[in-house]
């Protein structure tokens, strides 16, 4: 019974984190949310009696995947709609010149 | 409009999948248990390995594992090719804020114990949860900690490729030894020992140690390459 | 009461399929390349959860023989999907790393991450 309720809470948190990761415009926050999904997923694997898979997911999903996403963001841009902002700024500059 | 079409088609896909999986049922024996029983009994009686997942990954499906390690090697090679730079372009990593003294001493203190934990996990892979892939990733995490803490910590690519090649050669030569002695690739050539003993399972423990070294070297190489991409 | 608990059992399948669909939605509708790779990795997690939960047995134990309990074969969960997912996670990391390296290269070349701005391959 208590396992069932715990499972239900974990699943709800996981889906909430997934929706947040897709909805969020700031890519850094989205990547951290996807790391939280992996952490909850590894707890879920322990509850489903798969300790080997839980160890792998905890090491790869939480640490390594998150860090390479962060390195990619550092090498590119942080916001999803950076380009729109740039165009808006150029338009504002043009109108200010006129 | 586009989003509406995508949402509708995803809903259809979801309803279809839910229909399939409620038909399968949760928590019951729904496949014929022949394969599962064969693996469980084979692992206990003939291979003498306590962790059944290990015996499937290394022995029953050992050829798949060889392919998987090759795919990882190809991934790290492709990464090096995509992010290729000429030698004189390689500069020091751009670090905005150098780490504080607390982080530096903490990382230095944690690094040996992380590597020790990884080694423990892959040496005991046939007795308890864990194995080469898990231990290798844990060791790579330790190197990652040192790389992001210290500005000029560097890993020798030469040494990494030597470790990787020797581990791969060990894996393949053990497999070939099984082929020449027992007429089957990756067959067991060492004595099996007793269940739940450290020296049990014959060749399986040695192969998992080789896989651990190989995975650790490959993942460390991937992280090192992608971290030194200068902007 | 029992009936509701029965439905709760299927919540794991539902959540795994929902994760898969959310990831696919993100990969199909978003414009940022990093968001697309992120959506694919969320989809990966959903597939892994789905495969592990197929092999689960009610009141089962992990497929590891511990001293003194060597004869409880019927109670163990199915080890085959676990071995498959173990492989899939490690491969998934390699695929994500190569995809992100391509994203970095594309950004260096075109100076944008938006997929509708990169028009070289459009016809």
Short mmCIF file of C-alpha atoms in Angstrom, two decimals:
data_model
loop_
_atom_site.label_atom_id
_atom_site.label_comp_id
_atom_site.label_asym_id
_atom_site.label_seq_id
_atom_site.Cartn_x
_atom_site.Cartn_y
_atom_site.Cartn_z
CA UNK A 1 0.00 0.00 0.00
CA UNK A 2 2.68 2.49 1.04
CA UNK A 3 4.76 1.44 -1.99
CA UNK A 4 1.81 2.13 -4.27
CA UNK A 5 1.34 5.66 -2.92
CA UNK A 6 5.10 6.35 -3.12
CA UNK A 7 5.12 5.11 -6.72
CA UNK A 8 2.20 7.34 -7.59
CA UNK A 9 3.89 10.44 -6.11
CA UNK A 10 7.16 9.66 -7.93
CA UNK A 11 5.35 9.25 -11.26
CA UNK A 12 3.48 12.53 -10.81
CA UNK A 13 6.72 14.38 -10.01
CA UNK A 14 8.39 12.82 -13.05
CA UNK A 15 5.65 13.93 -15.46
CA UNK A 16 5.63 17.40 -13.89
CA UNK A 17 9.39 17.70 -14.40
CA UNK A 18 9.06 16.52 -18.02
CA UNK A 19 6.37 19.11 -18.82
CA UNK A 20 8.48 21.80 -17.12
CA UNK A 21 11.55 20.78 -19.13
CA UNK A 22 9.68 21.12 -22.43
CA UNK A 23 7.83 24.34 -21.48
CA UNK A 24 10.74 26.29 -19.95
CA UNK A 25 12.43 28.83 -22.27
CA UNK A 26 15.64 28.99 -20.20
CA UNK A 27 17.56 25.94 -21.41
CA UNK A 28 19.67 25.66 -18.23
CA UNK A 29 16.56 25.18 -16.08
CA UNK A 30 15.18 22.68 -18.61
CA UNK A 31 18.38 20.60 -18.45
CA UNK A 32 18.30 20.54 -14.64
CA UNK A 33 14.67 19.38 -14.80
CA UNK A 34 15.68 16.53 -17.11
CA UNK A 35 18.36 15.56 -14.57
CA UNK A 36 15.63 15.41 -11.91
CA UNK A 37 13.63 13.08 -14.19
CA UNK A 38 16.63 10.73 -14.34
CA UNK A 39 17.06 10.80 -10.54
CA UNK A 40 13.39 9.93 -9.93
CA UNK A 41 13.62 7.27 -12.65
CA UNK A 42 16.51 5.58 -10.84
CA UNK A 43 14.45 5.45 -7.59
CA UNK A 44 11.62 3.97 -9.68
CA UNK A 45 13.99 1.26 -10.99
CA UNK A 46 14.90 0.28 -7.42
CA UNK A 47 11.19 -0.06 -6.60
CA UNK A 48 10.75 -2.22 -9.72
CA UNK A 49 13.54 -4.58 -8.48
CA UNK A 50 16.18 -3.59 -11.06
CA UNK A 51 19.20 -2.43 -9.01
CA UNK A 52 21.71 -2.82 -11.87
CA UNK A 53 19.76 -0.50 -14.13
CA UNK A 54 19.24 1.94 -11.25
CA UNK A 55 23.01 2.24 -10.72
CA UNK A 56 23.63 2.89 -14.42
CA UNK A 57 20.85 5.46 -14.67
CA UNK A 58 22.06 7.27 -11.54
CA UNK A 59 25.61 7.57 -12.88
CA UNK A 60 24.90 8.29 -16.56
CA UNK A 61 21.54 10.05 -16.54
CA UNK A 62 22.10 12.32 -13.56
CA UNK A 63 25.80 13.17 -13.83
CA UNK A 64 27.16 12.72 -17.34
CA UNK A 65 24.16 13.62 -19.54
CA UNK A 66 23.41 16.74 -17.51
CA UNK A 67 27.01 17.91 -17.68
CA UNK A 68 27.37 17.49 -21.45
CA UNK A 69 24.11 19.39 -21.98
CA UNK A 70 25.47 22.20 -19.79
CA UNK A 71 28.74 22.27 -21.75
CA UNK A 72 26.76 22.48 -25.01
CA UNK A 73 24.72 25.39 -23.61
CA UNK A 74 27.92 27.16 -22.55
CA UNK A 75 29.24 26.85 -26.08
CA UNK A 76 26.01 28.08 -27.72
CA UNK A 77 23.18 30.21 -26.30
CA UNK A 78 21.29 29.95 -23.05
CA UNK A 79 17.78 31.02 -24.09
CA UNK A 80 15.50 29.27 -26.52
CA UNK A 81 14.23 32.49 -28.15
CA UNK A 82 17.56 34.34 -28.26
CA UNK A 83 17.09 34.98 -31.96
CA UNK A 84 13.71 36.73 -31.56
CA UNK A 85 15.27 39.03 -28.97
CA UNK A 86 18.13 39.86 -31.34
CA UNK A 87 15.74 40.75 -34.20
CA UNK A 88 13.57 42.84 -31.86
CA UNK A 89 16.63 44.73 -30.66
CA UNK A 90 17.76 45.44 -34.24
CA UNK A 91 14.28 46.74 -35.14
CA UNK A 92 14.29 48.97 -32.07
CA UNK A 93 17.71 50.33 -33.01
CA UNK A 94 16.53 51.05 -36.58
CA UNK A 95 13.41 52.84 -35.42
CA UNK A 96 15.49 54.83 -32.93
CA UNK A 97 17.83 55.92 -35.73
CA UNK A 98 14.93 57.10 -37.84
CA UNK B 1 -2.56 24.41 -36.79
CA UNK B 2 0.66 22.41 -36.98
CA UNK B 3 0.63 21.91 -33.22
CA UNK B 4 -3.00 20.75 -33.33
CA UNK B 5 -2.20 18.08 -35.93
CA UNK B 6 0.79 16.90 -33.87
CA UNK B 7 -1.29 16.77 -30.67
CA UNK B 8 -4.06 14.77 -32.37
CA UNK B 9 -1.66 12.23 -33.85
CA UNK B 10 0.19 11.89 -30.53
CA UNK B 11 -3.14 11.28 -28.75
CA UNK B 12 -3.98 8.52 -31.23
CA UNK B 13 -0.55 6.97 -30.67
CA UNK B 14 -1.00 7.19 -26.87
CA UNK B 15 -4.44 5.56 -26.90
CA UNK B 16 -3.10 2.79 -29.13
CA UNK B 17 -0.11 2.15 -26.81
CA UNK B 18 -2.28 2.18 -23.65
CA UNK B 19 -4.65 -0.29 -25.29
CA UNK B 20 -1.75 -2.66 -26.02
CA UNK B 21 -0.23 -2.44 -22.56
CA UNK B 22 -3.47 -2.88 -20.59
CA UNK B 23 -3.92 -6.02 -22.65
CA UNK B 24 -0.50 -7.26 -21.54
CA UNK B 25 -1.20 -6.72 -17.83
CA UNK B 26 1.07 -5.50 -15.05
CA UNK B 27 2.97 -7.63 -12.55
CA UNK B 28 2.06 -11.02 -13.95
CA UNK B 29 3.98 -13.63 -15.86
CA UNK B 30 2.97 -12.78 -19.40
CA UNK B 31 5.77 -14.16 -21.50
CA UNK B 32 6.45 -17.85 -21.79
CA UNK B 33 8.89 -18.34 -18.92
CA UNK B 34 11.20 -20.64 -20.89
CA UNK B 35 13.90 -18.08 -21.64
CA UNK B 36 13.84 -16.62 -18.13
CA UNK B 37 14.05 -20.03 -16.46
CA UNK B 38 16.82 -21.16 -18.79
CA UNK B 39 18.89 -18.07 -17.95
CA UNK B 40 18.23 -18.33 -14.19
CA UNK B 41 19.06 -22.05 -13.97
CA UNK B 42 22.01 -21.75 -16.36
CA UNK B 43 23.46 -18.88 -14.35
CA UNK B 44 23.10 -20.80 -11.09
CA UNK B 45 24.06 -24.32 -12.14
CA UNK B 46 26.62 -24.04 -14.95
CA UNK B 47 28.14 -20.55 -14.69
CA UNK B 48 28.00 -20.14 -10.88
CA UNK B 49 27.28 -16.41 -11.07
CA UNK B 50 24.96 -14.86 -8.48
CA UNK B 51 23.94 -11.78 -10.48
CA UNK B 52 21.83 -13.06 -13.38
CA UNK B 53 21.91 -9.72 -15.25
CA UNK B 54 25.71 -9.94 -15.32
CA UNK B 55 25.65 -13.47 -16.69
CA UNK B 56 23.22 -12.41 -19.44
CA UNK B 57 25.23 -9.31 -20.38
CA UNK B 58 28.65 -10.98 -20.39
CA UNK B 59 28.01 -14.60 -21.27
CA UNK B 60 24.61 -15.42 -22.80
CA UNK B 61 24.53 -12.20 -24.79
CA UNK B 62 28.28 -11.51 -24.72
CA UNK B 63 28.52 -10.79 -28.42
CA UNK B 64 26.01 -7.92 -28.02
CA UNK B 65 28.22 -6.42 -25.31
CA UNK B 66 31.22 -6.55 -27.64
CA UNK B 67 29.15 -4.66 -30.23
CA UNK B 68 28.01 -2.14 -27.64
CA UNK B 69 31.55 -1.37 -26.52
CA UNK B 70 32.47 -0.93 -30.20
CA UNK B 71 29.58 1.53 -30.65
CA UNK B 72 30.85 3.56 -27.68
CA UNK B 73 34.34 3.58 -29.20
CA UNK B 74 32.88 4.79 -32.53
CA UNK B 75 30.92 7.51 -30.71
CA UNK B 76 34.05 8.84 -29.03
CA UNK B 77 35.91 8.73 -32.36
CA UNK B 78 33.10 10.57 -34.17
CA UNK B 79 33.10 13.20 -31.42
CA UNK B 80 36.81 13.74 -31.91
CA UNK B 81 36.27 14.04 -35.66
CA UNK B 82 33.40 16.52 -35.40
CA UNK B 83 35.14 18.76 -32.88
CA UNK B 84 38.50 18.47 -34.63
CA UNK B 85 40.88 21.42 -34.34
CA UNK B 86 44.36 22.06 -35.59
CA UNK B 87 47.03 21.63 -32.97
CA UNK B 88 47.91 25.30 -32.52
CA UNK B 89 44.27 26.30 -32.02
CA UNK B 90 44.03 24.33 -28.81
CA UNK B 91 44.22 26.86 -26.03
CA UNK B 92 43.52 26.85 -22.35
CA UNK B 93 39.92 26.27 -21.33
CA UNK B 94 37.99 29.46 -20.80
CA UNK B 95 36.92 29.51 -17.15
CA UNK B 96 34.89 32.48 -15.99
CA UNK B 97 35.17 31.88 -12.28
CA UNK B 98 38.01 29.76 -10.89
CA UNK B 99 36.95 27.38 -8.13
CA UNK B 100 37.27 28.35 -4.49
CA UNK B 101 39.70 26.71 -2.13
CA UNK B 102 36.91 24.68 -0.45
CA UNK B 103 35.81 23.12 -3.75
CA UNK B 104 39.42 22.36 -4.69
CA UNK B 105 40.27 20.55 -1.43
CA UNK B 106 36.91 18.77 -1.44
CA UNK B 107 37.47 17.47 -4.97
CA UNK B 108 40.99 16.33 -4.13
CA UNK B 109 39.61 14.50 -1.07
CA UNK B 110 36.72 12.86 -2.94
CA UNK B 111 38.54 11.80 -6.12
CA UNK B 112 40.40 8.70 -4.75
CA UNK B 113 37.33 7.40 -2.96
CA UNK B 114 35.18 7.79 -6.10
CA UNK B 115 37.73 5.81 -8.14
CA UNK B 116 37.89 3.18 -5.37
CA UNK B 117 34.08 2.88 -5.37
CA UNK B 118 34.09 2.40 -9.15
CA UNK B 119 36.74 -0.32 -8.89
CA UNK B 120 34.77 -2.06 -6.12
CA UNK B 121 31.59 -1.95 -8.23
CA UNK B 122 33.17 -3.57 -11.26
CA UNK B 123 35.23 -6.15 -9.38
CA UNK B 124 32.11 -7.35 -7.51
CA UNK B 125 29.92 -7.18 -10.63
CA UNK B 126 29.10 -10.89 -10.58
CA UNK B 127 28.13 -10.98 -6.88
CA UNK B 128 26.11 -7.84 -6.24
CA UNK B 129 24.33 -5.13 -8.30
CA UNK B 130 26.85 -3.37 -10.50
CA UNK B 131 29.42 -4.28 -13.09
CA UNK B 132 31.68 -2.93 -15.77
CA UNK B 133 29.34 -0.31 -17.20
CA UNK B 134 28.34 1.09 -13.82
CA UNK B 135 31.87 1.06 -12.38
CA UNK B 136 33.29 2.61 -15.55
CA UNK B 137 30.79 5.46 -15.44
CA UNK B 138 31.50 6.08 -11.75
CA UNK B 139 35.24 6.40 -12.51
CA UNK B 140 34.45 8.76 -15.41
CA UNK B 141 32.39 10.86 -12.99
CA UNK B 142 35.44 11.15 -10.73
CA UNK B 143 37.57 12.42 -13.63
CA UNK B 144 34.76 14.82 -14.54
CA UNK B 145 34.87 16.25 -11.01
CA UNK B 146 38.62 16.89 -11.30
CA UNK B 147 38.28 18.37 -14.82
CA UNK B 148 35.63 20.91 -13.86
CA UNK B 149 37.32 21.86 -10.58
CA UNK B 150 40.93 22.39 -11.71
CA UNK B 151 41.67 24.76 -14.53
CA UNK B 152 44.66 22.95 -15.98
CA UNK B 153 44.00 19.34 -15.00
CA UNK B 154 44.68 17.26 -18.07
CA UNK B 155 44.26 13.63 -19.02
CA UNK B 156 46.74 12.10 -21.45
CA UNK B 157 44.90 11.00 -24.58
CA UNK B 158 47.75 8.62 -25.36
CA UNK B 159 47.39 6.79 -22.07
CA UNK B 160 43.59 6.65 -22.43
CA UNK B 161 43.82 5.00 -25.83
CA UNK B 162 46.40 2.50 -24.53
CA UNK B 163 44.09 1.47 -21.64
CA UNK B 164 41.17 1.22 -24.02
CA UNK B 165 43.01 -0.89 -26.60
CA UNK B 166 44.49 -3.28 -24.03
CA UNK B 167 41.06 -3.82 -22.44
CA UNK B 168 39.53 -4.50 -25.87
CA UNK B 169 42.32 -6.93 -26.76
CA UNK B 170 41.79 -8.76 -23.43
CA UNK B 171 38.05 -9.09 -24.12
CA UNK B 172 38.52 -10.44 -27.64
CA UNK B 173 41.38 -12.78 -26.73
CA UNK B 174 39.34 -14.33 -23.89
CA UNK B 175 36.49 -14.82 -26.36
CA UNK B 176 38.81 -16.44 -28.90
CA UNK B 177 40.30 -18.69 -26.20
CA UNK B 178 36.76 -19.95 -25.54
CA UNK B 179 36.35 -20.55 -29.26
CA UNK B 180 39.51 -22.64 -29.56
CA UNK B 181 38.98 -24.66 -26.36
CA UNK B 182 35.21 -25.24 -26.33
CA UNK B 183 34.17 -24.41 -29.93
CA UNK B 184 32.06 -21.41 -28.95
CA UNK B 185 32.94 -17.71 -28.71
CA UNK B 186 33.20 -16.52 -25.06
CA UNK B 187 32.85 -20.03 -23.63
CA UNK B 188 34.21 -20.48 -20.12
CA UNK B 189 37.84 -21.64 -20.02
CA UNK B 190 38.55 -21.21 -16.28
CA UNK B 191 37.19 -23.27 -13.35
CA UNK B 192 33.77 -22.05 -12.17
CA UNK B 193 34.26 -22.17 -8.40
CA UNK B 194 31.48 -21.85 -5.84
CA UNK B 195 28.34 -19.69 -5.98
CA UNK B 196 28.72 -16.39 -4.04
CA UNK B 197 32.52 -16.59 -3.99
CA UNK B 198 34.69 -13.72 -5.27
CA UNK B 199 36.61 -16.08 -7.58
CA UNK B 200 33.55 -17.64 -9.16
CA UNK B 201 32.11 -17.59 -12.63
CA UNK B 202 35.45 -18.22 -14.32
CA UNK B 203 35.96 -15.86 -17.23
CA UNK B 204 33.00 -13.56 -16.47
CA UNK B 205 34.63 -11.53 -13.70
CA UNK B 206 37.75 -10.89 -15.79
CA UNK B 207 35.73 -9.78 -18.83
CA UNK B 208 33.67 -7.39 -16.71
CA UNK B 209 36.88 -5.83 -15.32
CA UNK B 210 38.08 -5.33 -18.92
CA UNK B 211 34.71 -3.77 -19.86
CA UNK B 212 34.99 -1.47 -16.82
CA UNK B 213 38.41 -0.14 -17.88
CA UNK B 214 37.25 0.30 -21.48
CA UNK B 215 34.05 2.17 -20.60
CA UNK B 216 35.89 4.41 -18.11
CA UNK B 217 38.53 5.35 -20.72
CA UNK B 218 35.94 6.00 -23.45
CA UNK B 219 33.63 8.15 -21.34
CA UNK B 220 36.55 10.14 -19.92
CA UNK B 221 37.74 10.73 -23.49
CA UNK B 222 34.28 11.94 -24.58
CA UNK B 223 34.03 14.38 -21.66
CA UNK B 224 37.59 15.64 -22.13
CA UNK B 225 37.04 16.30 -25.85
CA UNK B 226 33.73 18.11 -25.44
CA UNK B 227 34.95 20.13 -22.43
CA UNK B 228 37.97 21.50 -24.29
CA UNK B 229 35.85 22.91 -27.11
CA UNK B 230 36.80 26.60 -26.97
CA UNK B 231 34.33 29.31 -27.89
CA UNK C 1 -11.31 0.01 -2.95
CA UNK C 2 -9.61 -3.01 -4.50
CA UNK C 3 -10.75 -1.90 -7.94
CA UNK C 4 -9.11 1.50 -7.57
CA UNK C 5 -5.87 -0.10 -6.43
CA UNK C 6 -6.01 -2.26 -9.54
CA UNK C 7 -6.15 0.86 -11.69
CA UNK C 8 -3.25 2.41 -9.76
CA UNK C 9 -1.14 -0.56 -10.85
CA UNK C 10 -1.42 0.57 -14.44
CA UNK C 11 -0.19 4.06 -13.51
CA UNK C 12 3.40 3.05 -14.31
CA UNK C 13 2.48 2.15 -17.90
CA UNK C 14 0.49 5.37 -18.19
CA UNK C 15 3.35 7.51 -16.88
CA UNK C 16 5.91 5.82 -19.13
CA UNK C 17 3.75 6.34 -22.22
CA UNK C 18 3.09 9.95 -21.17
CA UNK C 19 6.84 10.58 -20.79
CA UNK C 20 7.41 9.14 -24.26
CA UNK C 21 4.68 11.35 -25.77
CA UNK C 22 5.90 14.50 -23.98
CA UNK C 23 9.42 13.92 -25.30
CA UNK C 24 8.13 13.30 -28.83
CA UNK C 25 5.97 16.44 -28.66
CA UNK C 26 9.00 18.50 -27.64
CA UNK C 27 11.14 17.03 -30.41
CA UNK C 28 8.46 17.72 -33.03
CA UNK C 29 7.32 21.23 -32.12
CA UNK C 30 10.33 23.05 -30.64
CA UNK C 31 12.61 25.20 -32.78
CA UNK C 32 15.77 25.16 -30.65
CA UNK C 33 18.18 22.34 -31.51
CA UNK C 34 19.18 21.72 -27.88
CA UNK C 35 15.47 21.44 -26.97
CA UNK C 36 15.04 18.79 -29.66
CA UNK C 37 17.93 16.70 -28.27
CA UNK C 38 16.49 17.16 -24.77
CA UNK C 39 13.09 15.92 -25.97
CA UNK C 40 14.70 12.83 -27.49
CA UNK C 41 16.50 12.07 -24.22
CA UNK C 42 13.21 12.38 -22.25
CA UNK C 43 11.62 9.99 -24.76
CA UNK C 44 14.49 7.58 -24.08
CA UNK C 45 13.69 7.61 -20.34
CA UNK C 46 10.05 6.77 -21.07
CA UNK C 47 11.02 3.77 -23.20
CA UNK C 48 13.38 2.50 -20.48
CA UNK C 49 10.67 2.72 -17.80
CA UNK C 50 8.22 0.92 -20.10
CA UNK C 51 10.62 -1.95 -20.78
CA UNK C 52 11.57 -2.45 -17.13
CA UNK C 53 7.93 -2.43 -15.99
CA UNK C 54 7.04 -5.15 -18.53
CA UNK C 55 9.45 -7.52 -16.78
CA UNK C 56 8.15 -6.80 -13.25
CA UNK C 57 6.48 -9.48 -11.16
CA UNK C 58 4.22 -8.65 -8.23
CA UNK C 59 6.06 -9.22 -4.89
CA UNK C 60 9.10 -10.27 -6.92
CA UNK C 61 12.76 -10.07 -5.93
CA UNK C 62 15.77 -8.78 -7.84
CA UNK C 63 17.42 -11.43 -10.07
CA UNK C 64 20.40 -11.95 -7.73
CA UNK C 65 21.03 -15.13 -5.74
CA UNK C 66 21.79 -14.26 -2.13
CA UNK C 67 23.21 -16.84 0.32
CA UNK C 68 20.44 -18.96 1.83
CA UNK C 69 17.84 -18.02 -0.80
CA UNK C 70 19.15 -19.87 -3.83
CA UNK C 71 15.97 -21.78 -4.63
CA UNK C 72 13.39 -19.01 -5.09
CA UNK C 73 13.52 -18.95 -8.89
CA UNK C 74 9.79 -18.45 -9.45
CA UNK C 75 9.71 -15.23 -7.43
CA UNK C 76 12.45 -13.46 -9.40
CA UNK C 77 11.60 -10.72 -11.89
CA UNK C 78 12.50 -11.17 -15.56
CA UNK C 79 16.24 -10.37 -16.06
CA UNK C 80 16.15 -10.12 -19.88
CA UNK C 81 14.58 -6.60 -20.19
CA UNK C 82 16.97 -5.38 -17.49
CA UNK C 83 19.99 -6.49 -19.51
CA UNK C 84 18.53 -4.84 -22.64
CA UNK C 85 17.91 -1.53 -20.84
CA UNK C 86 21.42 -1.61 -19.33
CA UNK C 87 22.77 -1.65 -22.89
CA UNK C 88 20.31 0.97 -24.11
CA UNK C 89 21.22 3.55 -21.43
CA UNK C 90 24.95 3.48 -22.23
CA UNK C 91 24.31 3.67 -26.01
CA UNK C 92 21.86 6.51 -25.42
CA UNK C 93 24.60 8.52 -23.73
CA UNK C 94 26.91 8.04 -26.72
CA UNK C 95 24.19 9.12 -29.15
CA UNK C 96 23.40 12.23 -27.06
CA UNK C 97 27.09 13.20 -26.94
CA UNK C 98 27.49 12.94 -30.74
CA UNK C 99 24.23 14.88 -31.32
CA UNK C 100 25.37 17.70 -29.01
CA UNK C 101 28.76 17.87 -30.73
CA UNK C 102 26.91 18.31 -34.06
CA UNK C 103 24.76 21.03 -32.46
CA UNK C 104 27.88 22.91 -31.29
CA UNK C 105 29.41 22.68 -34.78
CA UNK C 106 26.18 23.91 -36.41
CA UNK C 107 26.07 26.86 -34.04
CA UNK C 108 29.67 27.77 -34.87
CA UNK C 109 28.86 27.64 -38.58
CA UNK C 110 25.46 29.38 -38.75
CA UNK C 111 25.57 31.44 -35.54
CA UNK C 112 22.04 30.37 -34.62
CA UNK C 113 20.36 27.41 -32.92
CA UNK C 114 16.92 27.85 -34.50
CA UNK C 115 16.19 25.06 -36.92
CA UNK C 116 14.05 27.28 -39.18
CA UNK C 117 16.97 29.68 -39.70
CA UNK C 118 19.37 27.01 -40.99
CA UNK C 119 18.28 26.98 -44.62
CA UNK C 120 21.16 25.23 -46.38
CA UNK C 121 19.34 21.92 -46.58
CA UNK C 122 15.92 23.37 -47.43
CA UNK C 123 14.51 22.89 -50.95
#
